[in-house]
CSV table of C-alpha atoms (C1' of nucleotides) in Angstrom, one decimal:
chain,number,residue,atom,x,y,z
A,23,MET,CA,5.6,-25.1,-3.5
A,24,ASP,CA,5.4,-21.8,-6.0
A,25,ALA,CA,4.4,-18.7,-3.3
A,26,GLN,CA,1.6,-16.5,-5.0
A,27,PRO,CA,3.5,-15.4,-8.4
A,28,GLU,CA,2.2,-11.6,-7.2
A,29,SER,CA,4.4,-11.8,-3.9
A,30,GLN,CA,6.9,-13.4,-5.8
A,31,ILE,CA,7.2,-9.6,-7.8
A,32,VAL,CA,6.7,-7.7,-5.3
A,33,ASP,CA,9.5,-9.3,-3.2
A,34,ALA,CA,11.8,-9.6,-6.0
A,35,VAL,CA,11.0,-5.6,-6.5
A,36,LEU,CA,11.6,-4.8,-3.3
A,37,ASN,CA,15.3,-6.9,-3.0
A,38,ALA,CA,16.2,-5.7,-6.3
A,39,ILE,CA,15.8,-2.2,-4.8
A,40,SER,CA,17.4,-3.0,-1.2
A,41,GLU,CA,20.5,-4.0,-3.8
A,42,GLN,CA,20.4,-0.8,-5.6
A,43,ARG,CA,19.9,-3.4,-8.7
A,44,LEU,CA,17.0,-1.7,-9.7
A,45,PRO,CA,17.4,2.1,-9.8
A,46,ALA,CA,15.3,5.0,-9.0
A,47,GLY,CA,13.1,5.6,-12.2
A,48,ALA,CA,13.7,2.3,-13.3
A,49,LYS,CA,10.5,1.1,-15.7
A,50,LEU,CA,8.9,-2.7,-15.0
A,51,GLY,CA,7.3,-3.7,-18.5
A,52,GLU,CA,4.4,-6.2,-18.3
A,53,GLN,CA,5.4,-8.6,-21.1
A,54,ALA,CA,9.0,-8.6,-19.5
A,55,LEU,CA,7.7,-9.5,-16.0
A,56,SER,CA,5.2,-12.0,-17.2
A,57,GLU,CA,7.9,-13.4,-19.1
A,58,LEU,CA,10.4,-13.1,-16.2
A,59,PHE,CA,8.1,-15.2,-13.0
A,60,ASN,CA,6.1,-17.3,-16.0
A,61,CYS,CA,3.2,-15.9,-15.0
A,62,ASN,CA,0.5,-13.8,-16.9
A,63,ARG,CA,-0.1,-10.0,-17.1
A,64,ALA,CA,-3.2,-9.9,-14.4
A,65,ASN,CA,-0.9,-10.7,-11.9
A,66,VAL,CA,1.7,-8.7,-12.6
A,67,ARG,CA,-0.6,-5.5,-12.2
A,68,ARG,CA,-2.2,-6.9,-9.3
A,69,ALA,CA,2.2,-7.1,-8.1
A,70,LEU,CA,2.7,-3.7,-9.5
A,71,ALA,CA,-1.1,-2.3,-8.0
A,72,SER,CA,0.5,-3.8,-4.3
A,73,LEU,CA,3.6,-1.7,-5.0
A,74,ALA,CA,2.6,1.7,-5.9
A,75,ALA,CA,-0.3,1.4,-3.3
A,76,LYS,CA,3.2,1.2,-1.0
A,77,GLN,CA,4.9,3.7,-2.7
A,78,VAL,CA,7.9,2.3,-4.1
A,79,VAL,CA,7.1,2.3,-7.9
A,80,GLU,CA,4.4,4.6,-9.9
A,81,LEU,CA,2.1,4.5,-11.9
A,82,ARG,CA,1.5,6.8,-14.9
A,83,PRO,CA,-1.0,6.0,-17.4
A,84,ASN,CA,-0.6,4.3,-20.2
A,85,ARG,CA,3.2,4.6,-20.1
A,86,GLY,CA,3.6,1.4,-17.5
A,87,ALA,CA,5.0,1.1,-13.8
A,88,PHE,CA,8.4,2.7,-13.2
A,89,VAL,CA,10.8,3.1,-10.2
A,90,VAL,CA,9.6,6.3,-7.2
A,91,THR,CA,12.6,9.5,-7.3
A,92,PRO,CA,12.0,11.3,-4.7
A,93,SER,CA,12.5,14.8,-4.2
A,94,ALA,CA,14.9,16.4,-2.3
A,95,GLN,CA,11.4,17.8,-0.3
A,96,GLU,CA,11.0,14.1,-0.2
A,97,ALA,CA,13.8,12.7,1.3
A,98,ARG,CA,13.6,14.9,3.8
A,99,GLU,CA,10.1,13.9,4.9
A,100,ILE,CA,11.1,10.2,4.0
A,101,PHE,CA,14.3,10.6,7.1
A,102,GLN,CA,11.9,13.3,9.5
A,103,ALA,CA,8.8,10.3,9.4
A,104,ARG,CA,12.7,7.9,10.0
A,105,ARG,CA,13.8,9.8,12.8
A,106,ALA,CA,9.2,9.9,14.9
A,107,ILE,CA,9.3,6.0,13.7
A,108,GLU,CA,12.9,5.3,14.5
A,109,ARG,CA,12.8,7.0,18.0
A,110,THR,CA,9.7,4.6,19.6
A,111,ILE,CA,11.3,1.2,17.8
A,112,ALA,CA,14.3,2.0,20.0
A,113,ARG,CA,12.2,2.5,23.3
A,114,GLN,CA,10.4,-0.8,22.3
A,115,ALA,CA,13.2,-2.3,21.3
A,116,VAL,CA,14.8,-1.5,24.7
A,117,ALA,CA,12.3,-2.7,26.9
A,118,ARG,CA,13.0,-6.2,25.2
A,119,VAL,CA,15.9,-7.1,24.1
A,120,ARG,CA,17.8,-10.0,25.0
A,121,ASP,CA,21.3,-11.4,24.5
A,122,GLU,CA,21.0,-13.1,21.5
A,123,ASP,CA,19.6,-10.4,19.8
A,124,VAL,CA,22.7,-8.1,20.8
A,125,ALA,CA,24.5,-11.0,19.2
A,126,TYR,CA,22.8,-10.8,16.1
A,127,LEU,CA,23.3,-7.3,16.0
A,128,ARG,CA,27.3,-7.0,16.2
A,129,ALA,CA,27.0,-10.6,13.7
A,130,ASN,CA,25.5,-8.0,11.3
A,131,ILE,CA,27.9,-5.7,12.1
A,132,ALA,CA,30.9,-6.9,11.2
A,133,ALA,CA,29.2,-9.0,8.3
A,134,GLU,CA,29.2,-5.0,7.1
A,135,THR,CA,32.1,-3.6,8.0
A,136,GLU,CA,33.3,-7.2,6.2
A,137,ALA,CA,31.1,-5.7,2.7
A,138,ARG,CA,32.6,-2.8,3.3
A,139,ALA,CA,35.4,-3.8,3.1
A,140,ARG,CA,35.3,-6.4,0.3
A,141,ARG,CA,33.8,-3.5,-1.7
A,142,ASP,CA,31.0,-5.2,-2.4
A,143,LYS,CA,28.2,-2.4,-1.7
A,144,PRO,CA,25.0,-4.3,-2.9
A,145,ALA,CA,25.7,-6.9,0.3
A,146,GLU,CA,26.7,-3.6,2.2
A,147,LEU,CA,22.6,-1.9,2.1
A,148,ARG,CA,20.9,-5.2,2.3
A,149,LEU,CA,22.9,-5.5,5.6
A,150,SER,CA,22.3,-2.0,6.7
A,151,GLN,CA,18.9,-2.2,6.3
A,152,GLN,CA,18.5,-5.5,7.6
A,153,PHE,CA,19.9,-4.1,10.9
A,154,HIS,CA,17.0,-1.5,11.4
A,155,MET,CA,14.3,-3.7,10.6
A,156,TYR,CA,16.1,-6.3,13.0
A,157,LEU,CA,15.1,-3.7,15.4
A,158,ALA,CA,12.1,-2.6,14.0
A,159,ARG,CA,10.9,-6.4,14.6
A,160,LEU,CA,12.1,-6.6,18.5
A,161,SER,CA,9.9,-4.0,18.7
A,162,GLY,CA,6.9,-5.8,18.7
A,163,ASN,CA,5.0,-3.6,16.3
A,164,ARG,CA,4.6,-5.2,13.3
A,165,VAL,CA,3.1,-1.3,11.7
A,166,LEU,CA,6.2,0.3,13.0
A,167,GLU,CA,7.9,-2.7,11.3
A,168,ARG,CA,5.7,-2.5,8.3
A,169,PHE,CA,6.2,1.5,8.2
A,170,LEU,CA,9.9,0.8,8.4
A,171,ALA,CA,10.4,-1.8,5.4
A,172,GLU,CA,9.0,0.8,3.2
A,173,LEU,CA,11.4,3.7,4.4
A,174,THR,CA,14.2,2.0,4.4
A,175,MET,CA,13.0,1.0,1.0
A,176,ARG,CA,13.1,4.2,0.0
A,177,SER,CA,16.1,5.1,1.7
A,178,THR,CA,18.1,3.1,-0.3
A,179,LEU,CA,16.4,5.1,-3.4
A,180,ILE,CA,17.8,8.6,-1.7
A,181,LEU,CA,21.3,7.2,-1.2
A,182,GLY,CA,21.6,5.3,-5.2
A,183,MET,CA,19.9,9.0,-6.3
A,184,TYR,CA,22.1,11.7,-4.6
A,185,PRO,CA,25.4,9.1,-3.4
A,186,SER,CA,27.2,10.8,-0.8
A,187,ALA,CA,30.5,13.6,-1.6
A,188,LYS,CA,32.4,11.7,1.5
A,189,HIS,CA,33.0,8.1,0.4
A,190,ALA,CA,33.1,7.6,4.4
A,191,CYS,CA,29.7,6.9,5.3
A,192,SER,CA,30.0,6.1,9.3
A,193,ASN,CA,27.2,3.6,9.3
A,194,CYS,CA,29.0,1.0,10.7
A,195,ASP,CA,30.2,3.3,13.8
A,196,ASP,CA,27.0,4.5,14.2
A,197,HIS,CA,25.7,0.9,14.3
A,198,VAL,CA,28.5,0.1,17.3
A,199,GLY,CA,27.3,2.4,19.5
A,200,ILE,CA,23.5,2.3,19.1
A,201,VAL,CA,24.2,-1.9,20.0
A,202,ASP,CA,26.1,-0.8,22.8
A,203,ALA,CA,23.8,1.7,23.7
A,204,LEU,CA,20.4,-1.5,23.3
A,205,MET,CA,23.0,-3.8,25.9
A,206,ALA,CA,23.4,-0.5,28.6
A,207,ARG,CA,20.0,-0.4,28.6
A,208,ASP,CA,20.7,2.9,28.2
A,209,GLU,CA,17.3,4.3,26.5
A,210,GLU,CA,18.5,8.1,26.4
A,211,LEU,CA,21.5,7.4,24.9
A,212,LEU,CA,20.3,4.7,22.9
A,213,LEU,CA,17.2,7.6,21.7
A,214,ARG,CA,20.2,10.3,21.1
A,215,LEU,CA,22.2,8.4,18.9
A,216,THR,CA,19.4,6.7,16.9
A,217,ASP,CA,18.5,9.9,16.3
A,218,GLU,CA,21.8,11.3,15.8
A,219,HIS,CA,23.1,8.9,12.9
A,220,LEU,CA,19.5,9.3,11.2
A,221,ARG,CA,20.9,12.3,10.8
A,222,HIS,CA,24.0,11.4,9.6
A,223,LEU,CA,22.8,10.0,6.7
A,224,GLU,CA,20.4,12.4,6.2
A,225,ALA,CA,23.5,15.4,6.4
A,226,GLU,CA,25.6,12.8,3.5
A,227,LEU,CA,23.1,13.4,0.8
A,228,ASN,CA,23.9,15.7,-1.8
A,229,PHE,CA,21.2,17.4,-3.4
A,230,ASP,CA,23.5,19.1,-6.1
A,231,LEU,CA,24.3,18.0,-9.0
A,232,PRO,CA,22.8,15.3,-10.5
A,233,PRO,CA,19.0,16.9,-10.5
A,234,VAL,CA,17.3,15.2,-13.1
A,235,SER,CA,19.9,12.9,-14.7
A,236,SER,CA,18.1,10.7,-17.7
A,237,VAL,CA,17.9,7.8,-16.6
A,238,SER,CA,18.6,5.7,-19.9
A,239,LEU,CA,21.4,4.6,-21.6
A,240,LYS,CA,23.6,8.2,-23.2
A,241,ASP,CA,25.7,7.4,-19.2
A,242,GLN,CA,25.6,4.0,-19.0
A,243,LEU,CA,27.3,3.6,-22.2
A,244,LEU,CA,29.2,6.6,-22.9
A,245,GLY,CA,31.3,7.2,-19.6
A,246,SER,CA,31.6,11.4,-18.4
A,247,PRO,CA,34.5,12.1,-21.0
A,248,ALA,CA,37.6,14.1,-19.8
B,9,MET,CA,-14.9,13.4,-16.4
B,10,ASP,CA,-14.3,10.3,-15.1
B,11,ALA,CA,-11.9,9.7,-12.7
B,12,GLN,CA,-9.5,6.5,-12.7
B,13,PRO,CA,-12.1,3.7,-11.3
B,14,GLU,CA,-9.8,2.0,-10.0
B,15,SER,CA,-9.0,5.3,-7.2
B,16,GLN,CA,-12.4,6.1,-7.4
B,17,ILE,CA,-13.6,2.7,-5.8
B,18,VAL,CA,-10.2,2.5,-3.2
B,19,ASP,CA,-12.4,6.2,-2.0
B,20,ALA,CA,-15.1,5.2,-2.0
B,21,VAL,CA,-13.9,2.6,0.7
B,22,LEU,CA,-12.1,4.6,2.5
B,23,ASN,CA,-14.8,6.6,2.9
B,24,ALA,CA,-17.4,4.0,3.8
B,25,ILE,CA,-14.7,2.8,6.9
B,26,SER,CA,-14.5,6.7,7.8
B,27,GLU,CA,-18.7,6.7,8.5
B,28,GLN,CA,-18.6,3.5,10.0
B,29,ARG,CA,-21.2,2.4,7.0
B,30,LEU,CA,-18.7,-0.9,6.1
B,31,PRO,CA,-17.6,-2.6,9.1
B,32,ALA,CA,-15.3,-4.6,9.7
B,33,GLY,CA,-15.4,-8.3,7.9
B,34,ALA,CA,-17.6,-6.7,5.6
B,35,LYS,CA,-17.0,-8.9,1.9
B,36,LEU,CA,-16.3,-7.4,-0.6
B,37,GLY,CA,-17.5,-8.8,-3.6
B,38,GLU,CA,-15.7,-8.4,-7.0
B,39,GLN,CA,-19.5,-8.3,-9.3
B,40,ALA,CA,-21.0,-6.3,-6.1
B,41,LEU,CA,-17.7,-3.3,-7.3
B,42,SER,CA,-18.1,-3.6,-10.4
B,43,GLU,CA,-21.8,-3.3,-11.1
B,44,LEU,CA,-21.7,-0.4,-9.1
B,45,PHE,CA,-19.4,1.4,-10.7
B,46,ASN,CA,-20.1,0.3,-13.8
B,47,CYS,CA,-16.0,-1.0,-14.6
B,48,ASN,CA,-14.8,-4.0,-15.4
B,49,ARG,CA,-14.0,-6.7,-12.7
B,50,ALA,CA,-9.4,-5.6,-13.5
B,51,ASN,CA,-10.5,-2.8,-12.6
B,52,VAL,CA,-12.1,-3.5,-9.5
B,53,ARG,CA,-9.2,-6.1,-8.8
B,54,ARG,CA,-6.5,-3.3,-9.0
B,55,ALA,CA,-8.7,-1.4,-6.9
B,56,LEU,CA,-9.0,-4.7,-4.0
B,57,ALA,CA,-5.2,-5.1,-3.7
B,58,SER,CA,-4.5,-1.2,-3.5
B,59,LEU,CA,-6.3,-1.6,-0.2
B,60,ALA,CA,-4.6,-4.4,0.7
B,61,ALA,CA,-1.7,-3.1,0.4
B,62,LYS,CA,-2.5,-0.5,2.2
B,63,GLN,CA,-3.7,-2.9,5.0
B,64,VAL,CA,-7.7,-1.8,4.5
B,65,VAL,CA,-8.8,-4.8,3.7
B,66,GLU,CA,-7.5,-8.5,3.9
B,67,LEU,CA,-7.8,-10.7,0.6
B,68,ARG,CA,-8.3,-14.4,1.7
B,69,PRO,CA,-7.3,-16.4,-1.9
B,70,ASN,CA,-10.6,-18.1,-3.3
B,71,ARG,CA,-12.5,-16.5,-1.1
B,72,GLY,CA,-12.8,-12.8,-1.6
B,73,ALA,CA,-11.4,-9.6,0.0
B,74,PHE,CA,-12.7,-8.1,3.0
B,75,VAL,CA,-13.0,-5.4,5.3
B,76,VAL,CA,-10.0,-6.1,8.5
B,77,THR,CA,-10.7,-6.8,11.6
B,78,PRO,CA,-8.1,-5.6,13.8
B,79,SER,CA,-7.3,-7.5,17.0
B,80,ALA,CA,-6.4,-6.0,20.6
B,81,GLN,CA,-3.0,-6.8,19.7
B,82,GLU,CA,-3.0,-4.4,16.5
B,83,ALA,CA,-4.9,-2.9,17.8
B,84,ARG,CA,-2.4,-1.4,20.6
B,85,GLU,CA,0.6,-1.5,18.1
B,86,ILE,CA,-2.0,1.0,15.7
B,87,PHE,CA,-2.6,3.6,18.7
B,88,GLN,CA,1.1,3.2,19.9
B,89,ALA,CA,1.8,3.8,16.2
B,90,ARG,CA,-0.5,6.9,16.2
B,91,ARG,CA,1.1,8.5,19.4
B,92,ALA,CA,4.7,8.1,18.0
B,93,ILE,CA,3.8,9.8,14.9
B,94,GLU,CA,0.9,12.8,15.8
B,95,ARG,CA,3.9,13.7,18.3
B,96,THR,CA,5.8,14.7,15.3
B,97,ILE,CA,2.8,15.7,13.6
B,98,ALA,CA,2.3,18.0,16.2
B,99,ARG,CA,6.2,19.6,16.9
B,100,GLN,CA,5.8,20.4,12.8
B,101,ALA,CA,2.6,21.7,13.0
B,102,VAL,CA,3.1,24.3,15.6
B,103,ALA,CA,5.9,25.7,13.9
B,104,ARG,CA,3.5,26.6,10.7
B,105,VAL,CA,0.2,27.1,12.2
B,106,ARG,CA,-1.6,30.4,10.5
B,107,ASP,CA,-4.5,32.2,12.0
B,108,GLU,CA,-6.6,30.7,9.7
B,109,ASP,CA,-5.8,27.3,10.3
B,110,VAL,CA,-6.7,27.8,13.9
B,111,ALA,CA,-10.2,29.5,12.3
B,112,TYR,CA,-10.5,26.2,10.1
B,113,LEU,CA,-9.8,24.0,13.6
B,114,ARG,CA,-12.5,25.8,16.0
B,115,ALA,CA,-14.6,25.7,13.2
B,116,ASN,CA,-14.3,21.0,12.6
B,117,ILE,CA,-14.6,21.2,16.5
B,118,ALA,CA,-18.0,23.5,16.2
B,119,ALA,CA,-19.4,20.7,13.5
B,120,GLU,CA,-18.6,18.2,15.4
B,121,THR,CA,-20.4,18.2,19.0
B,122,GLU,CA,-23.2,19.8,16.9
B,123,ALA,CA,-22.6,16.3,15.3
B,124,ARG,CA,-22.7,14.8,18.8
B,125,ALA,CA,-25.6,16.5,19.4
B,126,ARG,CA,-28.1,15.5,16.4
B,127,ARG,CA,-26.7,11.6,17.2
B,128,ASP,CA,-24.9,12.3,13.8
B,129,LYS,CA,-22.2,9.1,14.8
B,130,PRO,CA,-20.7,9.0,11.0
B,131,ALA,CA,-21.0,12.8,10.5
B,132,GLU,CA,-19.4,12.9,14.4
B,133,LEU,CA,-16.7,10.5,13.4
B,134,ARG,CA,-15.7,11.9,9.7
B,135,LEU,CA,-15.3,15.2,11.4
B,136,SER,CA,-12.9,13.4,14.9
B,137,GLN,CA,-10.5,12.0,11.2
B,138,GLN,CA,-10.5,16.0,9.6
B,139,PHE,CA,-9.4,16.9,12.5
B,140,HIS,CA,-6.2,14.8,12.7
B,141,MET,CA,-5.7,15.2,9.0
B,142,TYR,CA,-5.6,18.8,9.4
B,143,LEU,CA,-2.6,18.6,11.4
B,144,ALA,CA,-1.4,16.4,9.3
B,145,ARG,CA,-1.3,18.2,5.8
B,146,LEU,CA,-0.2,21.4,8.0
B,147,SER,CA,2.8,19.2,9.2
B,148,GLY,CA,3.4,19.8,6.0
B,149,ASN,CA,4.9,15.9,5.9
B,150,ARG,CA,2.9,13.8,3.0
B,151,VAL,CA,4.5,11.1,4.4
B,152,LEU,CA,3.5,11.6,7.9
B,153,GLU,CA,0.7,12.9,6.6
B,154,ARG,CA,-0.6,9.4,3.8
B,155,PHE,CA,1.2,6.9,7.7
B,156,LEU,CA,-1.7,8.8,9.8
B,157,ALA,CA,-4.2,8.8,7.1
B,158,GLU,CA,-4.3,4.5,7.5
B,159,LEU,CA,-4.1,5.2,10.7
B,160,THR,CA,-6.9,6.5,11.3
B,161,MET,CA,-8.6,4.1,8.6
B,162,ARG,CA,-7.6,1.3,10.7
B,163,SER,CA,-8.3,2.9,14.0
B,164,THR,CA,-12.9,4.1,12.9
B,165,LEU,CA,-12.9,-0.2,12.5
B,166,ILE,CA,-11.2,-0.4,16.3
B,167,LEU,CA,-13.7,2.3,17.4
B,168,GLY,CA,-16.6,0.1,15.5
B,169,MET,CA,-15.7,-3.1,16.7
B,170,TYR,CA,-14.6,-2.3,20.2
B,171,PRO,CA,-17.2,0.3,21.2
B,172,SER,CA,-16.2,2.3,24.5
B,173,ALA,CA,-18.8,0.9,27.4
B,174,LYS,CA,-19.0,5.1,28.5
B,175,HIS,CA,-20.7,6.6,25.8
B,176,ALA,CA,-19.0,9.8,26.6
B,177,CYS,CA,-15.9,9.8,24.8
B,178,SER,CA,-13.6,13.4,25.4
B,179,ASN,CA,-13.5,13.6,22.0
B,180,CYS,CA,-14.2,16.9,21.4
B,181,ASP,CA,-12.9,18.6,24.7
B,182,ASP,CA,-9.4,17.2,24.0
B,183,HIS,CA,-10.0,18.9,21.0
B,184,VAL,CA,-10.4,22.3,22.5
B,185,GLY,CA,-7.3,21.7,24.6
B,186,ILE,CA,-5.5,20.3,21.7
B,187,VAL,CA,-6.2,23.9,19.2
B,188,ASP,CA,-5.2,26.2,22.4
B,189,ALA,CA,-2.1,25.2,22.8
B,190,LEU,CA,-1.9,25.0,19.2
B,191,MET,CA,-2.8,28.6,18.9
B,192,ALA,CA,-0.1,29.4,21.9
B,193,ARG,CA,2.5,28.0,19.9
B,194,ASP,CA,2.7,25.5,23.7
B,195,GLU,CA,5.0,23.0,22.6
B,196,GLU,CA,5.6,21.4,25.4
B,197,LEU,CA,1.9,21.7,26.7
B,198,LEU,CA,0.7,20.0,22.8
B,199,LEU,CA,2.6,17.4,22.8
B,200,ARG,CA,1.7,16.2,26.5
B,201,LEU,CA,-2.5,16.9,25.3
B,202,THR,CA,-2.5,15.0,21.9
B,203,ASP,CA,-0.4,12.1,23.1
B,204,GLU,CA,-3.3,11.2,26.3
B,205,HIS,CA,-6.3,12.9,23.6
B,206,LEU,CA,-4.9,9.5,22.0
B,207,ARG,CA,-4.3,7.2,25.7
B,208,HIS,CA,-8.0,9.0,26.3
B,209,LEU,CA,-9.3,7.0,23.2
B,210,GLU,CA,-8.0,3.8,23.7
B,211,ALA,CA,-8.6,3.5,26.9
B,212,GLU,CA,-11.8,3.4,25.8
B,213,LEU,CA,-11.3,0.3,24.2
B,214,ASN,CA,-13.7,-2.8,25.5
B,215,PHE,CA,-12.0,-5.2,24.0
B,216,ASP,CA,-14.2,-8.1,26.2
B,217,LEU,CA,-17.3,-9.0,24.8
B,218,PRO,CA,-18.2,-9.2,21.3
B,219,PRO,CA,-14.6,-11.4,20.7
B,220,VAL,CA,-15.1,-12.5,17.3
B,221,SER,CA,-18.6,-11.4,17.0
B,222,SER,CA,-20.2,-13.1,13.2
B,223,VAL,CA,-20.8,-10.5,11.6
B,224,SER,CA,-23.8,-11.7,9.2
B,225,LEU,CA,-27.3,-11.5,9.3
B,226,LYS,CA,-28.2,-13.5,13.3
B,227,ASP,CA,-27.6,-9.9,14.6
B,228,GLN,CA,-29.2,-8.1,12.4
B,229,LEU,CA,-32.2,-9.6,12.6
B,230,LEU,CA,-32.6,-10.3,16.1
B,231,GLY,CA,-32.1,-7.9,18.3
B,232,SER,CA,-30.6,-9.1,21.3
B,233,PRO,CA,-33.9,-11.1,23.5
B,234,ALA,CA,-34.6,-9.6,27.0
C,3,DT,C1',-33.8,-34.2,14.1
C,4,DT,C1',-29.4,-35.5,13.0
C,5,DA,C1',-25.2,-36.1,9.9
C,6,DA,C1',-23.0,-36.7,6.0
C,7,DC,C1',-22.9,-36.4,0.9
C,8,DA,C1',-24.0,-34.9,-3.7
C,9,DA,C1',-25.3,-31.2,-7.0
C,10,DA,C1',-26.7,-26.4,-7.7
C,11,DG,C1',-25.6,-22.5,-8.1
C,12,DA,C1',-22.2,-18.2,-6.9
C,13,DT,C1',-17.4,-16.6,-6.5
C,14,DT,C1',-13.0,-16.1,-7.8
C,15,DG,C1',-9.0,-17.1,-10.8
C,16,DT,C1',-6.9,-18.0,-14.8
C,17,DT,C1',-6.1,-16.5,-19.5
C,18,DA,C1',-6.3,-15.3,-24.7
C,19,DA,C1',-7.6,-11.8,-27.7
C,20,DC,C1',-8.9,-7.2,-29.0
C,21,DA,C1',-8.7,-1.6,-28.6
C,22,DA,C1',-6.0,2.7,-27.6
C,23,DA,C1',-2.4,5.2,-26.3
C,24,DG,C1',2.5,5.6,-26.8
C,25,DA,C1',7.4,5.8,-28.7
C,26,DT,C1',10.0,4.5,-32.0
C,27,DT,C1',11.9,5.1,-37.2
C,28,DG,C1',11.2,6.8,-41.4
C,29,DT,C1',10.9,10.2,-44.5
C,30,DC,C1',11.0,14.3,-47.1
C,31,DA,C1',10.8,19.4,-47.2
C,32,DT,C1',12.8,23.5,-45.8
D,26,DA,C1',21.9,19.1,-41.3
D,27,DT,C1',17.5,19.8,-38.9
D,28,DG,C1',12.7,19.4,-37.9
D,29,DA,C1',8.0,18.4,-39.4
D,30,DC,C1',5.1,14.6,-39.8
D,31,DA,C1',3.9,9.6,-40.7
D,32,DA,C1',3.7,4.8,-40.5
D,33,DT,C1',5.1,1.3,-38.1
D,34,DC,C1',5.9,-0.9,-33.9
D,35,DT,C1',6.1,-1.9,-28.7
D,36,DT,C1',3.0,-0.9,-24.5
D,37,DT,C1',-0.8,-0.5,-22.1
D,38,DG,C1',-5.6,-0.9,-21.4
D,39,DT,C1',-10.6,-3.9,-21.9
D,40,DT,C1',-13.3,-7.4,-22.5
D,41,DA,C1',-15.4,-11.6,-22.5
D,42,DA,C1',-14.6,-16.1,-22.2
D,43,DC,C1',-13.4,-20.7,-19.2
D,44,DA,C1',-11.7,-23.3,-15.7
D,45,DA,C1',-11.4,-24.2,-10.2
D,46,DT,C1',-12.8,-23.5,-5.7
D,47,DC,C1',-15.3,-22.2,-2.7
D,48,DT,C1',-20.7,-21.8,-0.8
D,49,DT,C1',-24.7,-23.2,-0.8
D,50,DT,C1',-29.2,-26.6,-1.1
D,51,DG,C1',-31.3,-31.0,-1.4
D,52,DT,C1',-31.6,-35.1,-0.9
D,53,DT,C1',-30.9,-39.5,1.4
D,54,DA,C1',-29.3,-42.5,5.6
D,55,DA,C1',-29.0,-43.8,10.5
DNA sequence: TTAACAAAGATTGTTAACAAAGATTGTCAT
DNA sequence: ATGACAATCTTTGTTAACAATCTTTGTTAA
């Protein structure tokens, strides 16, 4: 039972971005994708049109499809939007959360800390995104869930483009506090912690050095000389 | 200088929905669109894929593309999302609004009241949407602006599906108060009025009688008998 | 008259071939 | 060696034809 090739491609691209296997600016060639998924180019083009409408890829006429490269300004807008949306999600979640949800979230946090110990960045990113998306699902509002899915996707790209100077993102610790507030049904505390968590993430971004890195081979082949 | 046929189609569909010329459930045939816009079906299909990713049309395999028909549950979710987003938009707008913006908004309100007097429903809907979208633009956050564009589009569909029982939606009056609060830079009042405005709109929806109206000819040819 | 069935028509899905534009490579003159 | 130019190659864009599916229409039997 093969799924629709279109959504198959969309999901694959989204997953690859979630784990930072696909960096910002990467090119998505039509032929490459059609061969990779054993489908014709028509389906590839539909998938790319969908991804473009989701603001995940950029379609440059006669050039092809590229993973978007959010600017610093866009990064600010994205995090501001996340604060607005996750705030409402948190308010809904605190009214609906059950014990099994708390159990899931705690397991997620444990898995993320372990992934971090293993220096498994892809797993860490994926688990962190799953944490936020689980809360979104818990809110019961599919519109907000979809919006947040788009924003977390672009947030991952941003984290890859402007990596934090300090290696120690206090990510998991924030999550612990959020789950505690959820379990305590302390809405006020939950809202404050959620907002602060997103501000922490944003504050750690480093917009300085890599303004428009030439994405291609030069940096990948020749490591920066001493 | 012809624009891209794809975005031409997308814009036309979006505008038609904004003015309730295209009702929920309407079918968008590929051949019809390709003839209407003098382009081949490939472009039509890309446009439909974009609209589907924007949640404006639904793609049913081997059936075609249809304007979405939001359920009552989705309507609640959409208005909840609007409250979350327009709240943040309002907070940004109150910090950036200039006198000329107030002038524009007042002119918009005047035009909307006049359109209502003329019983010009399409113009009224379009102007009301423009009011909200102008504030979104004013916020300076393109992400929130795009989200709200999607939500106002679907809100218009919802208003068409579940029309208010009372003919008197207090729409324009709410807008007047919002602009006054904006001009006074009274953030607290502005947030309250914005939230109440959206709750008014939602409260006026009538989910009772037309659960899944057979969209087609029967109702259009045979008016409901006495 | 109604229900089931079959044929015809229309619509969507798939594929391949061709055209157009961009990117790359190689050459030549300065 | 460097820069401009030209030929070649690769990639995207367009079009048309064909296949598969659904919808409608027409017929027949109960």
